[in-house]
Amino acid sequence: MAQTVDIVRRLVAPLTRTRWFRRLGPRVLPPVERVLARATGGRVQISALLVPSLVLHTVGAQSGRPRDVPLMYTPDGSGRAIVAGTNFAGSRHPAWTANLLAHPDAEITVRGRRMPVHATPIGDDERDAAWARIEAQWPGYRSYERDSGRTVRLFRLQPVRRER
C-alpha cells in the first residue's frame, strides 16, 4: 500500500505545482474538505488520501473564535508534526499561521483522535532541514515558497499532556 501511495504522490505532486491548481485549489479544496468532514464526522479528508493530514483547531488571532483548518503535515519524530503555511503559493500568509503565532497552544485531530499541541515556529537555522523532511514526503513542495515571494511560516507541533 505504501508503495502505491508513493507512486500516486509522485504523479500528483507535479500537478499541484501548476498555475491551474494554484488558482483553483484554494477555491475548491477547502469547501470540498468541509463537506466531506461534515458527511463523515471528520473521519475522512481528501488530502489524507495522498499525504498525512490533520485538522488544526486554533483560536482566531483577532476574533478569538475557534477556527479549524485541514492541513498536510510531515511527521517529525516523537509524535511531533511540521506544518507549512504555503497557502497554495499565495502572496499572503494563511490566517492559521497568525492564529498560531498569537495562540501557540492549539489542538489537532489526526485519524479521528483529538489532542492538544504546542506550536513553535521553526527558526532559520532549522528551515533547510525541515524543508528537506517535507520534500521527502511531497517532492517539490518548497517551490510554493519560492513562487509566493515570501518566507513561508513553518511550525513544529509538539503534543502536550492535558492537565487533569
Coordinates of C-alpha atoms in Angstrom, one line a residue:
M1 CA 0.0 0.0 0.0
A2 CA 2.8 2.4 0.9
Q3 CA 4.4 1.8 -2.5
T4 CA 1.1 2.7 -4.2
V5 CA 0.8 5.9 -2.2
D6 CA 4.3 6.9 -3.1
I7 CA 3.7 6.3 -6.8
V8 CA 0.4 8.3 -6.7
R9 CA 2.2 11.1 -4.8
R10 CA 5.0 11.3 -7.5
L11 CA 2.3 11.5 -10.2
V12 CA 0.1 14.1 -8.4
A13 CA 2.8 16.3 -6.9
P14 CA 3.7 18.0 -10.2
L15 CA 0.1 18.8 -10.8
T16 CA -0.2 20.7 -7.5
R17 CA 2.6 23.0 -8.7
T18 CA 0.7 24.1 -11.8
R19 CA -0.9 27.5 -12.3
W20 CA -4.2 25.8 -12.8
F21 CA -4.1 24.0 -9.4
R22 CA -2.8 27.1 -7.6
R23 CA -5.7 29.1 -8.9
L24 CA -8.5 26.5 -8.3
G25 CA -7.1 24.7 -5.3
P26 CA -7.8 27.4 -2.7
R27 CA -11.3 27.9 -4.0
V28 CA -12.3 24.2 -4.5
L29 CA -10.4 22.1 -1.9
P30 CA -11.4 23.8 1.4
P31 CA -15.2 23.7 0.7
V32 CA -14.9 20.1 -0.5
E33 CA -13.0 19.2 2.6
R34 CA -15.6 20.9 4.8
V35 CA -18.5 19.0 3.1
L36 CA -16.6 15.7 3.4
A37 CA -15.8 16.4 7.1
R38 CA -19.5 17.0 7.8
A39 CA -20.6 13.9 5.9
T40 CA -18.1 11.6 7.6
G41 CA -18.0 13.2 11.1
G42 CA -14.4 14.4 10.4
R43 CA -13.1 10.9 9.7
V44 CA -12.2 11.4 6.1
Q45 CA -10.1 14.1 4.4
I46 CA -9.3 14.2 0.6
S47 CA -5.8 15.3 1.3
A48 CA -5.2 12.4 3.7
L49 CA -5.5 10.0 0.7
L50 CA -2.1 11.3 -0.5
V51 CA -0.3 12.7 2.5
P52 CA -0.5 12.7 6.3
S53 CA -3.2 15.2 7.1
L54 CA -4.7 16.7 10.3
V55 CA -7.2 19.3 11.3
L56 CA -5.7 22.2 13.2
H57 CA -8.0 23.7 15.9
T58 CA -6.9 27.2 16.8
V59 CA -8.2 30.4 18.2
G60 CA -8.5 33.3 15.8
A61 CA -5.7 35.9 16.3
Q62 CA -8.1 38.8 16.0
S63 CA -11.6 37.3 16.6
G64 CA -10.8 35.0 19.5
R65 CA -13.2 32.5 17.9
P66 CA -12.4 28.8 17.3
R67 CA -11.0 28.1 13.8
D68 CA -10.5 24.7 12.2
V69 CA -8.4 24.1 9.1
P70 CA -7.3 20.8 7.4
L71 CA -3.6 20.7 6.7
M72 CA -0.9 18.5 5.3
Y73 CA 1.7 17.6 7.9
T74 CA 5.1 15.9 7.9
P75 CA 5.9 13.6 10.9
D76 CA 8.9 14.8 12.8
G77 CA 9.5 12.0 15.3
S78 CA 8.2 11.5 18.9
G79 CA 4.7 12.4 17.8
R80 CA 5.7 15.8 16.5
A81 CA 4.5 17.3 13.2
I82 CA 5.7 20.0 10.9
V83 CA 3.2 22.2 9.1
A84 CA 3.9 24.8 6.4
G85 CA 1.9 27.9 5.7
T86 CA 2.2 27.7 1.9
N87 CA -1.3 29.0 1.2
F88 CA -1.1 27.5 -2.3
A89 CA 1.9 29.7 -3.1
G90 CA -0.2 32.8 -2.4
S91 CA 1.4 36.1 -1.6
R92 CA -0.2 36.3 1.9
H93 CA 0.3 34.1 4.9
P94 CA -2.7 31.9 5.7
A95 CA -4.7 33.0 8.7
W96 CA -4.0 29.9 10.7
T97 CA -0.3 30.9 10.9
A98 CA -1.2 34.2 12.6
N99 CA -3.5 32.3 14.9
L100 CA -0.6 30.0 16.0
L101 CA 1.7 33.0 16.5
A102 CA -0.9 34.7 18.7
H103 CA -2.1 31.4 20.4
P104 CA 0.5 28.7 20.2
D105 CA -1.5 26.3 22.3
A106 CA -3.9 24.5 20.0
E107 CA -5.3 21.1 19.2
I108 CA -5.1 18.8 16.3
T109 CA -7.2 15.9 15.1
V110 CA -5.4 13.1 13.4
R111 CA -7.3 10.0 12.2
G112 CA -10.2 10.9 14.4
R113 CA -8.1 11.4 17.6
R114 CA -8.1 15.0 19.0
M115 CA -5.0 16.0 21.1
P116 CA -3.5 19.2 22.5
V117 CA -0.3 20.6 20.9
H118 CA 2.1 23.5 21.4
A119 CA 3.2 25.2 18.2
T120 CA 6.7 26.6 17.8
P121 CA 7.9 28.5 14.8
I122 CA 10.8 26.8 13.1
G123 CA 13.8 29.1 13.1
D124 CA 16.1 30.0 10.2
D125 CA 18.8 27.6 11.5
E126 CA 16.3 24.6 11.1
R127 CA 14.4 25.6 7.9
D128 CA 16.5 23.7 5.4
A129 CA 16.3 20.5 7.4
A130 CA 12.6 20.9 7.9
W131 CA 12.0 21.6 4.2
A132 CA 14.2 18.5 3.3
R133 CA 12.0 16.4 5.5
I134 CA 8.8 17.9 4.0
E135 CA 10.0 17.4 0.4
A136 CA 11.0 13.8 1.1
Q137 CA 7.2 13.3 1.7
W138 CA 5.9 15.7 -1.0
P139 CA 8.5 16.4 -3.7
G140 CA 8.8 20.0 -4.9
Y141 CA 6.7 21.4 -2.1
R142 CA 9.2 24.1 -1.3
S143 CA 8.5 25.6 -4.8
Y144 CA 5.4 27.1 -3.1
E145 CA 7.7 29.2 -1.0
R146 CA 9.8 30.4 -4.0
D147 CA 6.8 31.1 -6.1
S148 CA 5.0 33.0 -3.3
G149 CA 7.7 35.6 -2.9
R150 CA 7.6 35.3 0.9
T151 CA 9.2 33.2 3.5
V152 CA 6.7 30.5 4.4
R153 CA 6.0 30.1 8.1
L154 CA 6.9 26.7 9.3
F155 CA 5.7 25.3 12.7
R156 CA 6.6 22.3 14.8
L157 CA 3.6 20.9 16.6
Q158 CA 4.5 19.2 19.9
P159 CA 1.9 17.1 21.6
V160 CA 1.3 18.1 25.3
R161 CA -0.4 16.3 28.1
R162 CA -3.8 17.5 29.2
E163 CA -3.9 18.7 32.8
R164 CA -6.3 16.8 34.9

